[in-house]
Short mmCIF file of C-alpha atoms in Angstrom, two decimals:
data_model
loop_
_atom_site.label_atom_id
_atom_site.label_comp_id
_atom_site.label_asym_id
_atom_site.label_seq_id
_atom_site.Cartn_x
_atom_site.Cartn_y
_atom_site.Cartn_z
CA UNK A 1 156.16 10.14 329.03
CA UNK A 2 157.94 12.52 326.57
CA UNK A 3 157.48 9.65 324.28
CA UNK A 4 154.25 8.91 324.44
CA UNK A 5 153.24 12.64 323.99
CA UNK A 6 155.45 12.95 320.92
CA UNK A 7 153.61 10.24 319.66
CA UNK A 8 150.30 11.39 320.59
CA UNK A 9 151.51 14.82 318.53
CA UNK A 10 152.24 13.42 315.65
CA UNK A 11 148.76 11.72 315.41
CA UNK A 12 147.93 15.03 313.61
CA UNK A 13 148.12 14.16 309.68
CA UNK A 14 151.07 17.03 308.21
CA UNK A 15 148.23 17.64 305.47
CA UNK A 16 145.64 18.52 308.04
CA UNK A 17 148.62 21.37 309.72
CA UNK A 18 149.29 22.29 306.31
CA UNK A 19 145.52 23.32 305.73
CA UNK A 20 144.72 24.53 309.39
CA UNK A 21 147.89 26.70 309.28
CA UNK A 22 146.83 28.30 305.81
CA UNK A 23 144.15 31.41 307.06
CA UNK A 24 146.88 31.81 310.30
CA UNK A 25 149.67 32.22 307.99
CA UNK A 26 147.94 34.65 306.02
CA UNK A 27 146.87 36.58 308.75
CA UNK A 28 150.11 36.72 310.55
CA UNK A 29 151.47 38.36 307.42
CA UNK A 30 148.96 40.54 307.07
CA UNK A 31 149.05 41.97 310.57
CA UNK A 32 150.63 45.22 311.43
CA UNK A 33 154.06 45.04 313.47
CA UNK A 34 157.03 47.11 314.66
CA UNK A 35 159.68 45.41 317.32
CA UNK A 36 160.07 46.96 320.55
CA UNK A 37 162.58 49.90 320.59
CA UNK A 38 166.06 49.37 321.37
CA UNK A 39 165.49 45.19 320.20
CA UNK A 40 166.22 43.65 316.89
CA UNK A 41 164.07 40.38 318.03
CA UNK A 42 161.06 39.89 315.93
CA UNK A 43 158.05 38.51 317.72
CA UNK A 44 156.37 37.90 314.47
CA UNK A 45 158.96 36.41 313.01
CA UNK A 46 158.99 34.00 316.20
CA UNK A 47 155.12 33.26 315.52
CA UNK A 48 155.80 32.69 312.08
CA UNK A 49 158.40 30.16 312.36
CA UNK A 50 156.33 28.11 314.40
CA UNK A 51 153.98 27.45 311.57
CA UNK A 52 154.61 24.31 309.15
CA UNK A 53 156.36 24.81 306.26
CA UNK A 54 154.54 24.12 302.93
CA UNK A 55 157.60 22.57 301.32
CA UNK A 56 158.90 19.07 302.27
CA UNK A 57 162.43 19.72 303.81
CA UNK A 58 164.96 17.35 302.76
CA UNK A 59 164.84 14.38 304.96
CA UNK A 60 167.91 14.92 306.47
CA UNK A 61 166.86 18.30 308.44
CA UNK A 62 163.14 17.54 308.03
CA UNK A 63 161.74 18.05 311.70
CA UNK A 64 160.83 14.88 314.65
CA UNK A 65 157.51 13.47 314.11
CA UNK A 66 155.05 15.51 316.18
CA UNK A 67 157.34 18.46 316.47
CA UNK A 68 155.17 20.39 313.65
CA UNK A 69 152.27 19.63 315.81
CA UNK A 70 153.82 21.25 318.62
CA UNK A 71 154.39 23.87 317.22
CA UNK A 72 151.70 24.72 315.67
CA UNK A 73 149.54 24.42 319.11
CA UNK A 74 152.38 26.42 320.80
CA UNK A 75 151.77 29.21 317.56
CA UNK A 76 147.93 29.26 318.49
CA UNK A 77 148.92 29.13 322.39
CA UNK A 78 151.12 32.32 321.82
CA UNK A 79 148.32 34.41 319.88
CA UNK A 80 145.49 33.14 321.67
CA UNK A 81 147.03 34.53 325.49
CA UNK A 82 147.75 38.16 323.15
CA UNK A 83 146.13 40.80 325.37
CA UNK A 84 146.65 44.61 324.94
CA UNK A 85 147.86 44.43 328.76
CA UNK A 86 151.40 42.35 327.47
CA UNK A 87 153.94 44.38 325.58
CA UNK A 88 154.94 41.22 323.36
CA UNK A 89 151.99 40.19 322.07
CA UNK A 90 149.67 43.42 321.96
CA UNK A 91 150.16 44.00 318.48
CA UNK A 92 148.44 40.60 317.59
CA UNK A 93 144.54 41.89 316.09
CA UNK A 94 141.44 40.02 316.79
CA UNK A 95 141.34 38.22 313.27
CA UNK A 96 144.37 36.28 314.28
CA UNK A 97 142.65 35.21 317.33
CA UNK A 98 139.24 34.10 316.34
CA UNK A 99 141.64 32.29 313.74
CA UNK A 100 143.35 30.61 316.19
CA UNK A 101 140.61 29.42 318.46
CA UNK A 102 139.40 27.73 315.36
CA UNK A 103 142.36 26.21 314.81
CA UNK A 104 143.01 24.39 317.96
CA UNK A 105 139.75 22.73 317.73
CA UNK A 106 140.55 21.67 313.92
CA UNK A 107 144.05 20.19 315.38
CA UNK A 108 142.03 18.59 318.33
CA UNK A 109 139.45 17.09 315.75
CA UNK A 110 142.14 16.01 313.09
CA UNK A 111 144.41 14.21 315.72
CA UNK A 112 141.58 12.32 316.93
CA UNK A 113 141.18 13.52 320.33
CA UNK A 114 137.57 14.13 322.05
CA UNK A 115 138.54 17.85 322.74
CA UNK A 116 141.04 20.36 322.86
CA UNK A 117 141.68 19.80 326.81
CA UNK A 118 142.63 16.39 325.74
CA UNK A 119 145.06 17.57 322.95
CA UNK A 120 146.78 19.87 325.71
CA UNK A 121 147.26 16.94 327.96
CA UNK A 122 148.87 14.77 325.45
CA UNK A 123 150.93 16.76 324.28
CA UNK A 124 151.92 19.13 326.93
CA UNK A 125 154.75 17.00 327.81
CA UNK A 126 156.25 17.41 324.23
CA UNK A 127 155.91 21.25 324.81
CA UNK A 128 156.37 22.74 327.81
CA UNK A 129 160.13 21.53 328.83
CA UNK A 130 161.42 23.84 325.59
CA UNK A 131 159.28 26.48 327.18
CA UNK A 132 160.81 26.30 330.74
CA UNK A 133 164.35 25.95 329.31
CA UNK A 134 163.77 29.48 327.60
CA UNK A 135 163.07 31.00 330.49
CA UNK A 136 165.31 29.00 332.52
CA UNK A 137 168.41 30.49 330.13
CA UNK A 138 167.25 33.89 330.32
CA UNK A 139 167.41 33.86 334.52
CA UNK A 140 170.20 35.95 336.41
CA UNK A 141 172.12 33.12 337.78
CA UNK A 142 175.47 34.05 339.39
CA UNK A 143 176.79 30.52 340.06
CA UNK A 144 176.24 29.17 336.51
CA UNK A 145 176.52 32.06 333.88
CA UNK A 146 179.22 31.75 331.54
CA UNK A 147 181.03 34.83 330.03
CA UNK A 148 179.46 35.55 326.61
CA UNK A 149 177.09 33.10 326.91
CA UNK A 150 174.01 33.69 324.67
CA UNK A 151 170.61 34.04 326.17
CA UNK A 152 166.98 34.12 324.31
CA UNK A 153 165.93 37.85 323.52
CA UNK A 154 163.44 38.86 326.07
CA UNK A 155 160.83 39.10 323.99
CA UNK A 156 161.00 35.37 323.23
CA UNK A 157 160.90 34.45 326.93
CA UNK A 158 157.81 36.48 327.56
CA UNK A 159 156.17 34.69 324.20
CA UNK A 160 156.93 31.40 326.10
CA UNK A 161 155.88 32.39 329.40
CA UNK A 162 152.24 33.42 327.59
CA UNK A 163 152.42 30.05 325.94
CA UNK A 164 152.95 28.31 329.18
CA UNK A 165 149.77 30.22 331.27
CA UNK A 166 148.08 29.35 328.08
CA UNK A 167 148.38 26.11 328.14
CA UNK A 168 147.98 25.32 331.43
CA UNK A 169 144.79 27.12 332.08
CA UNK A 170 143.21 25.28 329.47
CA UNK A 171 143.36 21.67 331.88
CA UNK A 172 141.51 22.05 334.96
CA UNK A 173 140.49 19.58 337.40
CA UNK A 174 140.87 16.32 337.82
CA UNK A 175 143.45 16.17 334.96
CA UNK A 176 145.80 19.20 335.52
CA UNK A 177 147.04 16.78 338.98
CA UNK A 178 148.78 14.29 336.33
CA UNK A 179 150.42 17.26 335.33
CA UNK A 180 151.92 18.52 338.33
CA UNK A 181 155.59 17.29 337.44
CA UNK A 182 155.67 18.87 334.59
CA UNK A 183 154.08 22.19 335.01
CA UNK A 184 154.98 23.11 338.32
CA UNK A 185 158.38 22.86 337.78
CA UNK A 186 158.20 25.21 334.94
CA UNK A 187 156.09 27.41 336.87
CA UNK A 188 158.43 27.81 339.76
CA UNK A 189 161.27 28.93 337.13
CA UNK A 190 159.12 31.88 336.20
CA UNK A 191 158.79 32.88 339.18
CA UNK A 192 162.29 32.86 339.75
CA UNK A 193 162.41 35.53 336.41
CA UNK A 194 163.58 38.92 336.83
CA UNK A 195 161.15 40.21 334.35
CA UNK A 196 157.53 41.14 336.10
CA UNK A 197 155.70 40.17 332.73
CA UNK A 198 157.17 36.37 332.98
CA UNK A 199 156.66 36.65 336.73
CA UNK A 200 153.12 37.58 336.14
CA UNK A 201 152.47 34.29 334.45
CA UNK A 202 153.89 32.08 336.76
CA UNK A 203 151.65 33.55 339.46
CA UNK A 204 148.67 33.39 337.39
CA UNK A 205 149.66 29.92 336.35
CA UNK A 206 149.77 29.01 340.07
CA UNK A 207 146.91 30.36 340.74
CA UNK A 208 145.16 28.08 338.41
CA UNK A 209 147.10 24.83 339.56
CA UNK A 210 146.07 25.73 343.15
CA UNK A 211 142.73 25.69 342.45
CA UNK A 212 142.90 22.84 340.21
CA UNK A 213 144.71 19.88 341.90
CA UNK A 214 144.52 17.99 345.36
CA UNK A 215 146.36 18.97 348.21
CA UNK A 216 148.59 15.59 348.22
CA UNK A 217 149.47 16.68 344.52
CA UNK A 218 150.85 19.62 345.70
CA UNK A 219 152.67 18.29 348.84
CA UNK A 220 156.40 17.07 347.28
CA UNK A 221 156.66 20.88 346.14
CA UNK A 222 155.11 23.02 348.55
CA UNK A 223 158.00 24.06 350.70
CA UNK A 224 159.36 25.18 347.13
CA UNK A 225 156.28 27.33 346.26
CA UNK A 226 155.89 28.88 349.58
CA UNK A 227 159.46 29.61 349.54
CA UNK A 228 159.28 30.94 345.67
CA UNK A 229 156.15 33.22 346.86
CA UNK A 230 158.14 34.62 350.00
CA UNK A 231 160.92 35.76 347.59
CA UNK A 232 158.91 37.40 345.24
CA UNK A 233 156.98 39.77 347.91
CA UNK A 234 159.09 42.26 347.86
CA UNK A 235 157.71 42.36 344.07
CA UNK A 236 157.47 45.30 342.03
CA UNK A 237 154.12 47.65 342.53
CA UNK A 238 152.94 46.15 339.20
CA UNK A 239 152.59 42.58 340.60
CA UNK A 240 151.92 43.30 344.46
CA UNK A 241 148.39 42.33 344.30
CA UNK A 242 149.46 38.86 342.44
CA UNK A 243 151.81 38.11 344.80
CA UNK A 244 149.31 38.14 347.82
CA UNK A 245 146.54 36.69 345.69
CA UNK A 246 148.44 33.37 344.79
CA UNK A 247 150.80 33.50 348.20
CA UNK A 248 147.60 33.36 350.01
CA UNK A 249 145.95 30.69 348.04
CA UNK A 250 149.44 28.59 348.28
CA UNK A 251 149.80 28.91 351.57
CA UNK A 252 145.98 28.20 353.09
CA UNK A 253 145.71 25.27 350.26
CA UNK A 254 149.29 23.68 351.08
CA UNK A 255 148.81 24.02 355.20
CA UNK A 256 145.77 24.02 355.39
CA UNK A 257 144.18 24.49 358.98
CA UNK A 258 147.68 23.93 360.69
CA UNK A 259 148.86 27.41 362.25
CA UNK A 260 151.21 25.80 363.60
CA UNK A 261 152.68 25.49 360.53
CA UNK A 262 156.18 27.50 360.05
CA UNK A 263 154.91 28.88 357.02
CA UNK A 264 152.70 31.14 358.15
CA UNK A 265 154.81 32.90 360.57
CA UNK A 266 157.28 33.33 357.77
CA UNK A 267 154.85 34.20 355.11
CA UNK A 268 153.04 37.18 357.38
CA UNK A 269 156.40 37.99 358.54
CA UNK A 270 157.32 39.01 354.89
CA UNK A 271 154.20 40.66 354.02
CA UNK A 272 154.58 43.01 357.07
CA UNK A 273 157.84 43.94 356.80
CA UNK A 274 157.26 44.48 353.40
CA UNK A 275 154.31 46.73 354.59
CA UNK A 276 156.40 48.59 357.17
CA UNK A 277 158.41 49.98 354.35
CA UNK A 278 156.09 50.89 352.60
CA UNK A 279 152.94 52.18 355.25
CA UNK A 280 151.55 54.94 352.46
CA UNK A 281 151.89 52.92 349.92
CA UNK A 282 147.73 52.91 348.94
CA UNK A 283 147.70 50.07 346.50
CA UNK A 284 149.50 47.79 348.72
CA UNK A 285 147.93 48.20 351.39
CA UNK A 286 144.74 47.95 349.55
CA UNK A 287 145.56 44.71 347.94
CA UNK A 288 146.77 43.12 350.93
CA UNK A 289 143.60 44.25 352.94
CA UNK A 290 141.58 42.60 350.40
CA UNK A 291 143.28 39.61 350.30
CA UNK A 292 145.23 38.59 353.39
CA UNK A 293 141.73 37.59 355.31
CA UNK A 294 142.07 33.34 354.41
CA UNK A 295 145.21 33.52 356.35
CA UNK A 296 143.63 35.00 359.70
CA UNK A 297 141.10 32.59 359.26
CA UNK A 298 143.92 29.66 359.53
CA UNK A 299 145.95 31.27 361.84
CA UNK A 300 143.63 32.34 364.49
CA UNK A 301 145.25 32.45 368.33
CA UNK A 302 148.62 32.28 366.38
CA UNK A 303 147.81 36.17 364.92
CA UNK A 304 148.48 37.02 368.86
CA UNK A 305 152.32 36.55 367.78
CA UNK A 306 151.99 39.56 365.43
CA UNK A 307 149.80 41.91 366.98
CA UNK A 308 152.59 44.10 367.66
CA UNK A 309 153.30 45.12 363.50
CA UNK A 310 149.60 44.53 362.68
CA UNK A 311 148.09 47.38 365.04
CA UNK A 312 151.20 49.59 364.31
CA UNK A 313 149.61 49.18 360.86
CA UNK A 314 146.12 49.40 361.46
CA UNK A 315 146.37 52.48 363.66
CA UNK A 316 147.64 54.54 360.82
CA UNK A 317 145.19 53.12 358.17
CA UNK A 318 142.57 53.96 360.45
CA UNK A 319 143.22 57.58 359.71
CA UNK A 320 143.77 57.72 356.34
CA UNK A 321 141.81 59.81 353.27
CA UNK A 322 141.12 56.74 351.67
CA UNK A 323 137.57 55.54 352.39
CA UNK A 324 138.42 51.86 351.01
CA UNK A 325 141.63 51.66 353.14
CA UNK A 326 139.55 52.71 356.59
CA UNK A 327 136.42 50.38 355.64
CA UNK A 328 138.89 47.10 354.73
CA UNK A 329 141.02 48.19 358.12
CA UNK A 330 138.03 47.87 360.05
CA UNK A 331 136.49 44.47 358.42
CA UNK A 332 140.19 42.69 359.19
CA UNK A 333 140.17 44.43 362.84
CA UNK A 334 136.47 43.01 363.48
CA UNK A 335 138.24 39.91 362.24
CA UNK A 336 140.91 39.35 364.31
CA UNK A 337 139.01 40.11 367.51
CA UNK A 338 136.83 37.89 366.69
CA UNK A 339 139.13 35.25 365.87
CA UNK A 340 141.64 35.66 369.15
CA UNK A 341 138.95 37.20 371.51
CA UNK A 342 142.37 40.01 372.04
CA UNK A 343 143.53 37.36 374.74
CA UNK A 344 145.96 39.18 377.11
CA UNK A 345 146.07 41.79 374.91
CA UNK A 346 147.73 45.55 375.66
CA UNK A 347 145.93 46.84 372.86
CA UNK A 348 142.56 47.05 373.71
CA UNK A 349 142.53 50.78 375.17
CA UNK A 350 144.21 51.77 372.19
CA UNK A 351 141.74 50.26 370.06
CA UNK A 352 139.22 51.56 371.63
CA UNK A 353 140.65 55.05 371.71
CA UNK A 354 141.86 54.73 367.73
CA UNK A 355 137.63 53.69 367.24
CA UNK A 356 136.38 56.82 369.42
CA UNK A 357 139.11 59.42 366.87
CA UNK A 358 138.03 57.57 363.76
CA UNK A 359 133.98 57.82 364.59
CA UNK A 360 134.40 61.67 365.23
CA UNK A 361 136.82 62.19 362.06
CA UNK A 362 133.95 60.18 360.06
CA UNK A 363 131.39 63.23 360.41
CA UNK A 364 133.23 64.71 357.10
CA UNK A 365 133.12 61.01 354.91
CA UNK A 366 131.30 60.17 352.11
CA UNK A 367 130.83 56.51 353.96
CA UNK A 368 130.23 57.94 357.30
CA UNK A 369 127.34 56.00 357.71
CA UNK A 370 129.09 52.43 357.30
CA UNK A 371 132.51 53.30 358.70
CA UNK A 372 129.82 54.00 361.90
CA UNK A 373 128.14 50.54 361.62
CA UNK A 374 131.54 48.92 361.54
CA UNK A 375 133.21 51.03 364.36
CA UNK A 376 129.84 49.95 366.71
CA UNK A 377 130.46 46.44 365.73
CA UNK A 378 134.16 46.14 367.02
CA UNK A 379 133.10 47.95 369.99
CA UNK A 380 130.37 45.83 370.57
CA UNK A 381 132.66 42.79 369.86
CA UNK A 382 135.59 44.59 373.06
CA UNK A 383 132.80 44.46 375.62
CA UNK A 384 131.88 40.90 374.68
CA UNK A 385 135.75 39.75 375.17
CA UNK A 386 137.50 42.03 377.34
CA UNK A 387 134.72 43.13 379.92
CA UNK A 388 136.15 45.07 382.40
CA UNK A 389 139.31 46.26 380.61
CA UNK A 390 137.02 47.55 377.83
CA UNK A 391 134.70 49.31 380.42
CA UNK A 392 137.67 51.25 381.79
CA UNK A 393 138.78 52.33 378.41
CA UNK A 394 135.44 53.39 377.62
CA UNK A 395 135.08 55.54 380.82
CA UNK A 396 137.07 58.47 379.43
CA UNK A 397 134.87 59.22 376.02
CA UNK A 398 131.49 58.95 378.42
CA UNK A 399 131.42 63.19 379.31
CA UNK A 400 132.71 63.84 375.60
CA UNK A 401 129.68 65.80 373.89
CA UNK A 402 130.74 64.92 370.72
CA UNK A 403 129.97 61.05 370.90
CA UNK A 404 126.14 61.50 371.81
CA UNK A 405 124.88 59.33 369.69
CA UNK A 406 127.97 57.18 369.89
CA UNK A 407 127.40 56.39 373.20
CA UNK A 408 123.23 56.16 372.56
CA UNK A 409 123.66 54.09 370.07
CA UNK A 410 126.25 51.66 371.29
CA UNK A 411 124.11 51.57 374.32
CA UNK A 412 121.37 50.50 372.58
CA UNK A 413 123.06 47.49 371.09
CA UNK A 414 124.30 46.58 374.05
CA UNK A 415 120.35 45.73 375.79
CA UNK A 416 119.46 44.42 372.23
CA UNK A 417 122.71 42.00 372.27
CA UNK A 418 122.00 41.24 376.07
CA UNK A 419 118.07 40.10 375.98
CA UNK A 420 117.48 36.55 375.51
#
């Protein structure tokens, strides 16, 4: 395979790299740069190093056939995932970029390949080992680092981490599956970064692949995703709402509807504990609100195991300032019912007293109105399941004077749920 892509690379005449590479060159040089503080590595100098040389080298030291190629598309892959949002590539200006989009479509044309999708298949295998084994050398690793040994300037590793979430989001399905050995791999060692900028494009990587190949593609190295994804949880605040996004998307792609699967314990195990820690924490708890519903869905009777450290949660969002934290608490509550009918459940006079507190403290909210709709809903939803446990939780709010129209209201959904 690496073979065969090398050859594929160096389908690309040198005189065609030589003229694409001219308007990139002379934009690189022209574009405004100063290295981080505190590093002597040159990001620029990186990109321009990547470019072909216009003079022959002797052919003793003159570079592998294709390996210009490479480099070249791995130049163009490195300016065109620049983004104000990355510290190593935020300097790189818009010129460069439109330049470079034109470019990969001139190397595409020029090495004879129907499109630049193609180009990125044939000769990702040339490409993206050197990328992982950046990375790979820049990893805190205990059992192998050797005393004074020299590692790539961080800078460099986040350039190749770019290059790799580049060039993987450019191959979607049903082509990025022939790709799996090689790009999951390297994936998996970004994850395993310290740095939450490489990390970052591993997971968005990921996220990609997931969506991207079949389920049996996946299946020799799911157990070391899921395991990757439980280890970065405890992730920085930076990349908390990455970490659920692409652990939940591993995890419901991989097992699919098996809750029986050990993987989900595990995987809602670590998200809760992480939450416990952290119960104020608004962004998390946000994020994991927003995304965490695909894994209820799977799970269904199997949530009973956890009902324990999810109500201790929801009983506090319930009651918090923040409007969007109260709303998504409710939605996932509603959810759950629904999905484990509360079987043999201690929790249902709770609930229902939790509901009662949060309808009265919703008089003073800005989304009174739909926190309302939502609280009638779940109670609704407790009479349906739990009959005459719900009933006897409900008795002790009937004389209150302040739930009225609570009590008209729910009443009133109750004859419209009950006639045929």
């Amino acid at each position: 395979m690496p073979h065969a892509a090398a050859t594929a690379a160096a389908a690309v005449p040198r005189a065609a790299l030589l003229t694409i590479s001219v308007p990139l060159r002379d934009l690189l040089a022209a574009a405004p740069y100063e290295p981080p503080a505190g590093s002597s590595a040159s990001v620029k100098a990186l990109l321009a190093s990547l470019l072909p040389s216009p003079s022959r080298s002797p052919p003793q030291v003159q570079a592998p056939a294709g390996k210009e190629a490479g480099d070249l598309l791995l130049f163009c892959a490195a300016v065109l995932a620049a983004s104000p949002e990355y510290p190593a590539l935020h300097w790189v200006p818009a010129g460069l970029v439109g330049a470079a989009a034109a470019a990969v479509k001139e190397m595409a044309a020029a090495g004879g390949w129907g499109s630049v999708v193609e180009m990125v298949v044939a000769v990702a295998p040339e490409v993206v080992p050197p990328l992982k084994a950046v990375v790979k050398d820049s990893c805190v690793d205990a059992d192998s680092d050797e005393i004074g040994a020299v590692k790539p300037p961080k800078e460099h590793v986040a350039v190749a981490a770019h290059q790799f979430r580049w060039l993987v989001s450019q191959v979607s399905y049903p082509k990025l599956g022939d790709l799996c050995w090689l790009v999951i791999p390297c994936a998996l060692t970004t994850l395993d970064h310290w740095s939450p900028e490489i990390k970052e494009q591993g997971m968005v990587g990921f996220v990609h692949i997931a969506k991207n190949v079949k389920v049996t593609e996946l299946s020799l190295y799911e157990d070391a995703i899921l395991d990757a994804c439980c280890q970065n949880i405890p992730a920085d605040d930076e990349l908390w709402y990455q970490v659920i996004e692409v652990s939940v998307l591993l995890l419901t792609c991989t097992q699919q509807s098996n809750p029986r699967s050990p993987w989900y314990d595990r995987m809602l195990s670590e998200m809760l504990g992480h939450l416990e820690r952290q119960p104020l924490n608004k962004e998390r708890r946000v994020a994991w609100l927003t995304l965490i519903g695909p894994v209820f869905d799977a799970m269904g009777l199997f949530l009973l195991a956890h009902f324990r450290r999810l109500f201790s949660l929801f009983f506090q969002w319930m009651h918090t300032d923040d409007d969007k934290t109260v709303l998504l608490t409710l939605k996932q509550i509603h959810a759950i019912v629904k999905l484990t009918w509360i079987r043999k459940s201690p929790y249902t006079s709770r609930l229902v007293d939790e509901l009662v507190l949060l309808y009265k403290e919703s008089a003073t909210r800005s989304n009174r109105e739909v926190m309302r709709e939502h609280i009638l809903e779940i109670l609704v939803l407790l009479q349906n399941c739990k009959g005459q446990q719900f009933e006897e939780a409900w008795k002790k709010h009937e004389l209150d004077p302040d739930l009225t129209m609570l009590m008209s209201t729910f009443s009133d959904l109750c004859i419209k749920n009950s006639s045929p």
